[in-house]
Structures are given as structure tokens and as C-alpha cells.
JSON list of C-alpha atoms in Angstrom, two decimals:
[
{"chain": "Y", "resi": 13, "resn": "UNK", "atom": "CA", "xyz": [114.87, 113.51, 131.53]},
{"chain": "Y", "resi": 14, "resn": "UNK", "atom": "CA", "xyz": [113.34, 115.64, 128.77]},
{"chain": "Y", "resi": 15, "resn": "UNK", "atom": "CA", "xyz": [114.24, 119.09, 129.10]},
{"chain": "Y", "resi": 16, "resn": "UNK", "atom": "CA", "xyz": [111.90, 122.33, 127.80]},
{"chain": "Y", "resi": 17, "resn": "UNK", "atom": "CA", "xyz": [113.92, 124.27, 125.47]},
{"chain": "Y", "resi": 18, "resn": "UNK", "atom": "CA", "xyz": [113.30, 127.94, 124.46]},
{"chain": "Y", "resi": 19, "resn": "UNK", "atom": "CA", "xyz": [114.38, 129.26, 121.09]},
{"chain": "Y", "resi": 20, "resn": "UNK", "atom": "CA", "xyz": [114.11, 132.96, 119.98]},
{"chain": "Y", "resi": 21, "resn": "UNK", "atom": "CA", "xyz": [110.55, 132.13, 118.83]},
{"chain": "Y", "resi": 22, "resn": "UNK", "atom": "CA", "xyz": [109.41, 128.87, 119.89]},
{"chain": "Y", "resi": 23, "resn": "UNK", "atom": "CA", "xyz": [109.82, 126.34, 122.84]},
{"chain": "Y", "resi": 24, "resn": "UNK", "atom": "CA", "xyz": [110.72, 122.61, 122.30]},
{"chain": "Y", "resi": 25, "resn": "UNK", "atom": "CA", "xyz": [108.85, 120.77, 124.95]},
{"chain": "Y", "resi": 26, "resn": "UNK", "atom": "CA", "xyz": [109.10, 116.88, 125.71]},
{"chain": "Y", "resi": 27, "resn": "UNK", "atom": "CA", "xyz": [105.97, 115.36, 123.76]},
{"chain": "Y", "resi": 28, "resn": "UNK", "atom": "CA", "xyz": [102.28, 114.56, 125.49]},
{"chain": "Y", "resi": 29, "resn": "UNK", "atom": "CA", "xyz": [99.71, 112.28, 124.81]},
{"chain": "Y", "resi": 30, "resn": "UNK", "atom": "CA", "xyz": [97.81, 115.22, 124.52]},
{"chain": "Y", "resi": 31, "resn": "UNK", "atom": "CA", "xyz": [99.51, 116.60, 121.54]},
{"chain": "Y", "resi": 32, "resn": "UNK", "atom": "CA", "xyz": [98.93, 113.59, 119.73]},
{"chain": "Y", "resi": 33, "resn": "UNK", "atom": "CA", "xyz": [95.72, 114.50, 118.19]},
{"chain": "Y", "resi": 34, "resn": "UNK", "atom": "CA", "xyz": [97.44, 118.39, 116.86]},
{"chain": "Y", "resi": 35, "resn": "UNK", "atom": "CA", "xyz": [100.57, 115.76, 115.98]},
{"chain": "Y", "resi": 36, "resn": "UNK", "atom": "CA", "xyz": [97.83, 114.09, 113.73]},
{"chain": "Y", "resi": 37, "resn": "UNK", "atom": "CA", "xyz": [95.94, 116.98, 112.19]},
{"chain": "Y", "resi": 38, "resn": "UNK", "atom": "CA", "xyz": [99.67, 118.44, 110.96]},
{"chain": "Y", "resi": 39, "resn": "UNK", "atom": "CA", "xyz": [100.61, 115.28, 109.81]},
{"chain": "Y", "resi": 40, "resn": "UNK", "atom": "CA", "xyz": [97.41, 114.66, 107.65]},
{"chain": "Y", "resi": 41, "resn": "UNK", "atom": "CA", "xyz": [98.25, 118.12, 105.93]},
{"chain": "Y", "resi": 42, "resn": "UNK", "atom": "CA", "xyz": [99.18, 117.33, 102.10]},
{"chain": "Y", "resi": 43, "resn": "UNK", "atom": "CA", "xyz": [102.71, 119.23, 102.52]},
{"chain": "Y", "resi": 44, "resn": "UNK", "atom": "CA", "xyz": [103.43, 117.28, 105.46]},
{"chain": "Y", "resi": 45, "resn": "UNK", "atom": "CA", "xyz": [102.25, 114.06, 104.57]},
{"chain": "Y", "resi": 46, "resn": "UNK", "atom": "CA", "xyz": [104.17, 114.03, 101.48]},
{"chain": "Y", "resi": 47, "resn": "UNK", "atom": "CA", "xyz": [107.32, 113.59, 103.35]},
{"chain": "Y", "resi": 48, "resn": "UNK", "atom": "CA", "xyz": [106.13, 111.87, 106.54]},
{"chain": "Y", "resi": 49, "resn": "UNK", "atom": "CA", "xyz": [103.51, 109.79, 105.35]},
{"chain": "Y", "resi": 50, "resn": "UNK", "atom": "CA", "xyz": [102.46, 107.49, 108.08]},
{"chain": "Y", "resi": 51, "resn": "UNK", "atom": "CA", "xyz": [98.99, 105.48, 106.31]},
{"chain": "Y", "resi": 52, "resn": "UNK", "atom": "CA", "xyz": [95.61, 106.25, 106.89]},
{"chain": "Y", "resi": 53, "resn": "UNK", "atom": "CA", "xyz": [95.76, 105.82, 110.79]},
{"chain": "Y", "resi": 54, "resn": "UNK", "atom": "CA", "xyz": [97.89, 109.12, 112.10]},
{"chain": "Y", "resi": 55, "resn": "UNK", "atom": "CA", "xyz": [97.18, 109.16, 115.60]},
{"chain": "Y", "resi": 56, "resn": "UNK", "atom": "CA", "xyz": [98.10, 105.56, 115.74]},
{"chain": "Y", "resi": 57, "resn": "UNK", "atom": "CA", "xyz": [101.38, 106.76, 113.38]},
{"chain": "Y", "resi": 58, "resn": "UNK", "atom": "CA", "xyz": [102.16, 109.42, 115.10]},
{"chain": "Y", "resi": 59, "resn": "UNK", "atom": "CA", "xyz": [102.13, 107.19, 118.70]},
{"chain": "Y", "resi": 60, "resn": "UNK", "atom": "CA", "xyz": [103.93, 104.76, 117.07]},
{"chain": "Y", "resi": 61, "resn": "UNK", "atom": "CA", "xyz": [106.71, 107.29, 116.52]},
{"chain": "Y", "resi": 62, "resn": "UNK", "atom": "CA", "xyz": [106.62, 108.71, 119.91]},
{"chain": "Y", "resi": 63, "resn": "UNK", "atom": "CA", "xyz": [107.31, 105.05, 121.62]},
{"chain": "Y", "resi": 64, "resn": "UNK", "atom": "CA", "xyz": [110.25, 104.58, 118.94]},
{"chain": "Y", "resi": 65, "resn": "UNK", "atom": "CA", "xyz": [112.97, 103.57, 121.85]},
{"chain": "Y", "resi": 66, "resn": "UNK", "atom": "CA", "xyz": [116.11, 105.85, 121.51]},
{"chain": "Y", "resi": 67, "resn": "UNK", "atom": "CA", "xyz": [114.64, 108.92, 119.93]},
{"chain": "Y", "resi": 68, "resn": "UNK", "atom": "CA", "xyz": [113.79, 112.24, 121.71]},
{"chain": "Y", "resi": 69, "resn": "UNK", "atom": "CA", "xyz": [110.07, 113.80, 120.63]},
{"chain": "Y", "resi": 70, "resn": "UNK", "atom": "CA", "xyz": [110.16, 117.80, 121.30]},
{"chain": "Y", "resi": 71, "resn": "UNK", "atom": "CA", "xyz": [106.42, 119.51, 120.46]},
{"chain": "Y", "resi": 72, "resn": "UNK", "atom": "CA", "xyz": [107.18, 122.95, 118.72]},
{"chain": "Y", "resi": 73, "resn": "UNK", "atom": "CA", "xyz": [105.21, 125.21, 120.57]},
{"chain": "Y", "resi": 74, "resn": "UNK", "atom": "CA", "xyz": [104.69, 129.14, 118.77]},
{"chain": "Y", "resi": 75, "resn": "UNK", "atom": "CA", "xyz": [101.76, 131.28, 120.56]},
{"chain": "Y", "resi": 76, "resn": "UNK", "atom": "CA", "xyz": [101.03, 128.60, 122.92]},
{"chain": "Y", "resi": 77, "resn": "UNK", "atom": "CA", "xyz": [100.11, 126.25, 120.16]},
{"chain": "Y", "resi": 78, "resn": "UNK", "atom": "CA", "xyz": [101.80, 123.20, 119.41]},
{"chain": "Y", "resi": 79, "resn": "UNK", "atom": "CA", "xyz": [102.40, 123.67, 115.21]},
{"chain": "Y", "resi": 80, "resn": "UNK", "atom": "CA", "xyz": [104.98, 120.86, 114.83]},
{"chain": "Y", "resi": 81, "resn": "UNK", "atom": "CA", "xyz": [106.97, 118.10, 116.17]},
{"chain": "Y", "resi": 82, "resn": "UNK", "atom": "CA", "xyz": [110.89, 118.23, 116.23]},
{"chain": "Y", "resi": 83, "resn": "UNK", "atom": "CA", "xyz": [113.06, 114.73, 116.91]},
{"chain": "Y", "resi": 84, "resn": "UNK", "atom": "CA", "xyz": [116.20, 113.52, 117.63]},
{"chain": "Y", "resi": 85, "resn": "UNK", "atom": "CA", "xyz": [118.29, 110.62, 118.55]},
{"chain": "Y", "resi": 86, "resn": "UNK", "atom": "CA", "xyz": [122.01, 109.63, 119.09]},
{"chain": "Y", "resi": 87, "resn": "UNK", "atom": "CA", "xyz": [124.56, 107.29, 117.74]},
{"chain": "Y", "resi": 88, "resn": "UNK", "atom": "CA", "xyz": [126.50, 106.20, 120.93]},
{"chain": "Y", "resi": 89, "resn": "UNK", "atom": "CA", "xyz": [129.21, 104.14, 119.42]},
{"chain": "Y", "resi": 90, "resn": "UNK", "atom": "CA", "xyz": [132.08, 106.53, 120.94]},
{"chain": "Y", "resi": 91, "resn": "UNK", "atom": "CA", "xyz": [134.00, 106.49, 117.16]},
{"chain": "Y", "resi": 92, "resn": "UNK", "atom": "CA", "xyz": [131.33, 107.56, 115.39]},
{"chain": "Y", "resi": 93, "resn": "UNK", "atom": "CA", "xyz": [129.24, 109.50, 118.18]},
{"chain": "Y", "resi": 94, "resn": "UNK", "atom": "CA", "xyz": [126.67, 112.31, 116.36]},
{"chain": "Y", "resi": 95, "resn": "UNK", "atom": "CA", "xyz": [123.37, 113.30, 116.83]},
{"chain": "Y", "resi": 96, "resn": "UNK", "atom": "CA", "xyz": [120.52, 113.59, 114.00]},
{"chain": "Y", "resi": 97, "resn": "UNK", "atom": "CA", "xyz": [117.31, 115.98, 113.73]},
{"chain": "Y", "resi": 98, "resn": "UNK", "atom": "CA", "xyz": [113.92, 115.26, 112.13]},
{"chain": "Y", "resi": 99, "resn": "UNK", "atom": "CA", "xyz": [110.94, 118.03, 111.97]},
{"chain": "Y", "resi": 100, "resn": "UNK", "atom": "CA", "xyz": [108.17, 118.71, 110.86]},
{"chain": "Y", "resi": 101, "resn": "UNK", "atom": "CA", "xyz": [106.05, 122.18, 111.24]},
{"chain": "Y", "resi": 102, "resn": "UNK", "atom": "CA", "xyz": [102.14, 122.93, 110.56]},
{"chain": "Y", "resi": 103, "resn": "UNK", "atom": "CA", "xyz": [102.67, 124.49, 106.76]},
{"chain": "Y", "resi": 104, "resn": "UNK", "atom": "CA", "xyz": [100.12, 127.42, 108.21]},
{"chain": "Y", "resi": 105, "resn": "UNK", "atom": "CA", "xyz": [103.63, 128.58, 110.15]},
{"chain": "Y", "resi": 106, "resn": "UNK", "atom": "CA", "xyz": [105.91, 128.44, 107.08]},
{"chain": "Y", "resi": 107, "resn": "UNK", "atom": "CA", "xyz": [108.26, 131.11, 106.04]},
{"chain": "Y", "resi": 108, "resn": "UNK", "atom": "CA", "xyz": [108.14, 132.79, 109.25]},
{"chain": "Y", "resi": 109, "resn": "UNK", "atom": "CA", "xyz": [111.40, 131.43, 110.49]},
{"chain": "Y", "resi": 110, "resn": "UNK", "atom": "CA", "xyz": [110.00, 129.38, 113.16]},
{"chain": "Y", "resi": 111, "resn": "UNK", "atom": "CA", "xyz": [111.29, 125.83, 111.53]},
{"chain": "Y", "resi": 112, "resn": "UNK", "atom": "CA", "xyz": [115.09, 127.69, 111.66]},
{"chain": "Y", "resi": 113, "resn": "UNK", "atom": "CA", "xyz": [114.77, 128.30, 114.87]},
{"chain": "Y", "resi": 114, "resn": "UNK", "atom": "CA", "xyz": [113.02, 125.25, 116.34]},
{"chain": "Y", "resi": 115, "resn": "UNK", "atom": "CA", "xyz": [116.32, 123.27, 114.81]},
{"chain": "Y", "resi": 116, "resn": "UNK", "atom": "CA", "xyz": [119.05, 126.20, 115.93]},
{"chain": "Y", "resi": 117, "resn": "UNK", "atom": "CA", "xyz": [117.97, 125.69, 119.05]},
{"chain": "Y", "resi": 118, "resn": "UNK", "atom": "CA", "xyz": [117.60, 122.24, 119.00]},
{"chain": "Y", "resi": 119, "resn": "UNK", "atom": "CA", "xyz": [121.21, 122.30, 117.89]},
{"chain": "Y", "resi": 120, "resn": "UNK", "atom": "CA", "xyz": [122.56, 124.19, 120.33]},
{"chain": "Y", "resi": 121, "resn": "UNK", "atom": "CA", "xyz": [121.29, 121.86, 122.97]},
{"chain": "Y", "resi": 122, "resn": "UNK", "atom": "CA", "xyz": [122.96, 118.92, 121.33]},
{"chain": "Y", "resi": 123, "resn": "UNK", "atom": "CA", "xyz": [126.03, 120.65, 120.82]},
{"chain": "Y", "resi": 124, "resn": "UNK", "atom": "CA", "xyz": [125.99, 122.30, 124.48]},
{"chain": "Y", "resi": 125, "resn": "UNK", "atom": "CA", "xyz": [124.76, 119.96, 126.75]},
{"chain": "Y", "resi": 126, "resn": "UNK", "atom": "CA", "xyz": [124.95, 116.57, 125.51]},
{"chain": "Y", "resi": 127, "resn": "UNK", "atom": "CA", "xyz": [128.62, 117.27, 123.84]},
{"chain": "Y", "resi": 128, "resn": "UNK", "atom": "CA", "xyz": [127.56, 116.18, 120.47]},
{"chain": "Y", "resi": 129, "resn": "UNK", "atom": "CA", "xyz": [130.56, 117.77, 117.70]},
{"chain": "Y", "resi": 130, "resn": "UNK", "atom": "CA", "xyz": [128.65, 116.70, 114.79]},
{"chain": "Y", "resi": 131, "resn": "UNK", "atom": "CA", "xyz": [124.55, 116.83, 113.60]},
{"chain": "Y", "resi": 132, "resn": "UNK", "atom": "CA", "xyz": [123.00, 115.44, 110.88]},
{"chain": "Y", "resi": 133, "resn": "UNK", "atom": "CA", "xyz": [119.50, 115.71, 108.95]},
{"chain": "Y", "resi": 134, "resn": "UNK", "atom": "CA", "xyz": [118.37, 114.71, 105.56]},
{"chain": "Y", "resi": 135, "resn": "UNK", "atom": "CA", "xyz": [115.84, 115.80, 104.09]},
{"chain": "Y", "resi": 136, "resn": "UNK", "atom": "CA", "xyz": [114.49, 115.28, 100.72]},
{"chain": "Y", "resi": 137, "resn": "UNK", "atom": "CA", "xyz": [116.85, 116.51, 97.80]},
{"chain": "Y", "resi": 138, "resn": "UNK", "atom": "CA", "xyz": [114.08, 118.27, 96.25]},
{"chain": "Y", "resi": 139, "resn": "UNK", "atom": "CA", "xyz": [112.66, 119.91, 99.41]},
{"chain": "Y", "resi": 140, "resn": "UNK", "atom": "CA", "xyz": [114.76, 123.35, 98.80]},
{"chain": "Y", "resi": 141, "resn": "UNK", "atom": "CA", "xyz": [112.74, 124.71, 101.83]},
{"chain": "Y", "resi": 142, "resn": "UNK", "atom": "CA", "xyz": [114.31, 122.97, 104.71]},
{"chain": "Y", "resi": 143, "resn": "UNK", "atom": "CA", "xyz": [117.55, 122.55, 102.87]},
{"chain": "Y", "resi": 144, "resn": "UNK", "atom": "CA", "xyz": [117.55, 126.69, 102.59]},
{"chain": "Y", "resi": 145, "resn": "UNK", "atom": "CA", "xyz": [116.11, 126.45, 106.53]},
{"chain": "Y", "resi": 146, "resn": "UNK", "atom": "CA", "xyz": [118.74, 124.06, 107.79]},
{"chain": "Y", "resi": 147, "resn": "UNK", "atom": "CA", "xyz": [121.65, 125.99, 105.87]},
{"chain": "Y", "resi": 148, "resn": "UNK", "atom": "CA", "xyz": [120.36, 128.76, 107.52]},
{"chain": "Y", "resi": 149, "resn": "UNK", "atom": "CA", "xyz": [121.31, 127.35, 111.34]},
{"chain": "Y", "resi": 150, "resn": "UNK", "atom": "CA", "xyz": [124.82, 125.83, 109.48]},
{"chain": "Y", "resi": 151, "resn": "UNK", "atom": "CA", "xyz": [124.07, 122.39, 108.05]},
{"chain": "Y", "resi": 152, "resn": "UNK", "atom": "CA", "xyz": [125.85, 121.60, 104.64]},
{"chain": "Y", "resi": 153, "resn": "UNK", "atom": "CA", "xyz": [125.32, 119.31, 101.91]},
{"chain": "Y", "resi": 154, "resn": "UNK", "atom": "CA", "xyz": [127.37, 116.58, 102.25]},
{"chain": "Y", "resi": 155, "resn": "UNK", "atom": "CA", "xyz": [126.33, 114.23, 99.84]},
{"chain": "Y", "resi": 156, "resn": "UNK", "atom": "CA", "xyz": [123.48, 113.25, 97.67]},
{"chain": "Y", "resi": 157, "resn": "UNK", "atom": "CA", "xyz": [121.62, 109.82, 98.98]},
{"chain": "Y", "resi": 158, "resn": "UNK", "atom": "CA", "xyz": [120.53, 108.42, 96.07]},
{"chain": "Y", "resi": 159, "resn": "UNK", "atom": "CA", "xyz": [117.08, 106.71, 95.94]},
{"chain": "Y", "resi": 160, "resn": "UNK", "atom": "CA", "xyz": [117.35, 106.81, 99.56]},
{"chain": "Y", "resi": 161, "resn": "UNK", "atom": "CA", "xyz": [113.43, 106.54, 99.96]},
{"chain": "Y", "resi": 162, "resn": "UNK", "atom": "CA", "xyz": [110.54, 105.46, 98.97]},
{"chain": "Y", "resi": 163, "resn": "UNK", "atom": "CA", "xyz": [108.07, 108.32, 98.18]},
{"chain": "Y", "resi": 164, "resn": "UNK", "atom": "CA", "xyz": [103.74, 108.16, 98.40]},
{"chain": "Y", "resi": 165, "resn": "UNK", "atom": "CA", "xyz": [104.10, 107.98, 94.55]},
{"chain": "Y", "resi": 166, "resn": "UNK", "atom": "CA", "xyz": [105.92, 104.24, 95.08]},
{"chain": "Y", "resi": 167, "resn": "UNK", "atom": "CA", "xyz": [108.88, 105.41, 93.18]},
{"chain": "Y", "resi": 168, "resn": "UNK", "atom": "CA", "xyz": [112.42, 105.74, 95.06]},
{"chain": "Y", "resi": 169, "resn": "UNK", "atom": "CA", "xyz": [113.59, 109.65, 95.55]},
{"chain": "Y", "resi": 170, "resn": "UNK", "atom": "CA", "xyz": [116.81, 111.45, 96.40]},
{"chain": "Y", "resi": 171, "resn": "UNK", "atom": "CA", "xyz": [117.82, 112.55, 99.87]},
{"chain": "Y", "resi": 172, "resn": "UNK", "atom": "CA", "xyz": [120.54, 115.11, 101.01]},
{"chain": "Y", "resi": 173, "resn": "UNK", "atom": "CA", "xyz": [122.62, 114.28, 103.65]},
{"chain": "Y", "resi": 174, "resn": "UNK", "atom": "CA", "xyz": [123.36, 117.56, 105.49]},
{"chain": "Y", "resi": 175, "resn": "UNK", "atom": "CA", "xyz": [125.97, 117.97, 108.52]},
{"chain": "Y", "resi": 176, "resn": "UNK", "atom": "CA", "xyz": [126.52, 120.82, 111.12]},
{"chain": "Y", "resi": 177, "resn": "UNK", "atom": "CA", "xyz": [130.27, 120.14, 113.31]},
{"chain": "Y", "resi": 178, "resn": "UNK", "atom": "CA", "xyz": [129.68, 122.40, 116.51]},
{"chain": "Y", "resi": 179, "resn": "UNK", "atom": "CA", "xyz": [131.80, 125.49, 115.51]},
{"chain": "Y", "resi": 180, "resn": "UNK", "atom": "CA", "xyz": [129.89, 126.01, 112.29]},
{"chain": "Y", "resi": 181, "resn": "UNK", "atom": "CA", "xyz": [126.22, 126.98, 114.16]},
{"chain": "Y", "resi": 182, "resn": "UNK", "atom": "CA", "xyz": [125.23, 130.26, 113.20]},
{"chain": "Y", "resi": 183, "resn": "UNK", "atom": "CA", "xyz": [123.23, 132.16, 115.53]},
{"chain": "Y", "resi": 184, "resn": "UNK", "atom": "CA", "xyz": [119.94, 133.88, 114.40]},
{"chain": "Y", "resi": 185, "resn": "UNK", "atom": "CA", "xyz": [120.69, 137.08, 112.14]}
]
């Protein structure tokens, strides 16, 4: 069962229905649908994501207001057992730390109560704003994914692959 988590400035809250239409409206924003994408149907997209089997969709909730959507899922092969984040936050919110916390504390859950010793996320290689948020919480480069998607433009990008191992989350400053 979903659990409602509570950062320093946000709460991660299991996904509605009801969200999906705020979901939709963040999505369709040109700074997040560079990097999410999803076609010219986002409610539909942004359903489809939220009955993807083996992921966990947390609403980012700031003020009351849902301004993002934070995921994860699990590998559960016991040798290679880790957990990996995906987020995205209404860019009205950036730079106010709320994206740090909403993964800190998304990371401490993972780490705390479902025993994970390792976390991934990989973001973009040229998005330096959630690389400098995610080395904020502890994540590190790793390595460099190279044309590891396709972007809107049709050509193949970069990705970083960033890890956090459980001793190296950093608590808020």
C-alpha cells in the first residue's frame, strides 16, 4: 500500500485520478515536455504512466497544490536489487528547493523502509538543473549514457546515469 510521505517542504502522496488533469497541465509546459514528452494526448499520457505495472506514482504536493509528479520502481532480482527515481515539478516551483527535497525524501523512504542500498536516476546529460538538484540529496555521476534517448528534436541525446548507496544521503543543509 502507498504510503503519504512528508519532506521538509512537500508531501509525496500516492497518485489520484483527480490529479491527472494538474499531471497534464505540468506536463504540457515547454520545460517539462521537453524531457517527458508524452504526444499530443497528456491526460491519456499521463494515465498511461500511472497504470505502468511495477512503478510507484507519488503527486508532489507544496501549499496544498499538487506541482509535480515523483516515480519510482524496483529491480527485485536479489543480486542486483536497487531502486530508481523519476520527477518531474511544475517549472513555476523551480529553484526553490522543492524538487531536492521531493527526491531526499523520496530517498530516504527507499533506503529506510523498503531496504534499498543503492538508487538510481538519469536524467538528461545536459539538464545541469536536476543533476545540481540530485547531487544535492547525494547522487553521483556514474557514467555518461550515450545517445541513450531519443529527444522531441528526433535526434538521439546523452543521459547521466547518477547513483546514491544509502550511507551517502545528505540531509537538507
Amino acid at each position: 500500500m502507498p504510503t503519504t510521505l512528508r519532506g521538509a517542504q512537500v508531501v509525496l502522496r500516492p497518485t489520484d485520478p483527480s490529479d491527472v488533469p494538474v499531471l497534464a497541465a505540468i506536463r504540457a509546459k515547454p520545460e517539462v515536455y521537453e524531457r517527458w514528452r508524452g504526444g499530443g494526448d497528456l491526460v491519456a499520457a499521463v494515465r498511461e504512466d500511472l497504470a505502468e505495472s511495477g512503478a510507484e506514482h507519488l503527486s508532489i504536493e507544496y501549499g496544498g497544490a499538487v506541482i509535480g509528479m515523483i516515480q519510482w520502481a524496483a529491480e527485485t532480482e536479489p543480486d542486483y536489487r536497487h531502486a530508481s527515481i523519476d520527477i518531474y515539478l511544475d517549472p513555476a516551483v523551480h529553484g526553490r528547493g522543492l524538487g531536492t527535497d521531493a527526491v531526499r525524501t523520496l530517498a530516504r523512504h527507499l533506503i529506510t523502509d523498503h531496504g534499498h542500498h543503492r538508487i538510481v536516476i538519469d536524467p538528461a546529460a545536459d539538464n545541469a538543473a536536476a543533476i545540481r538538484c540530485y547531487g544535492k540529496v547525494g547522487f553521483r555521476p556514474v557514467g555518461l549514457m550515450r545517445s541513450y534517448e531519443r529527444g522531441p528534436d528526433g535526434a538521439w541525446h546523452d543521459g547521466l546515469l547518477m547513483d546514491l548507496l544509502a550511507e551517502e544521503l545528505t540531509e537538507a543543509p
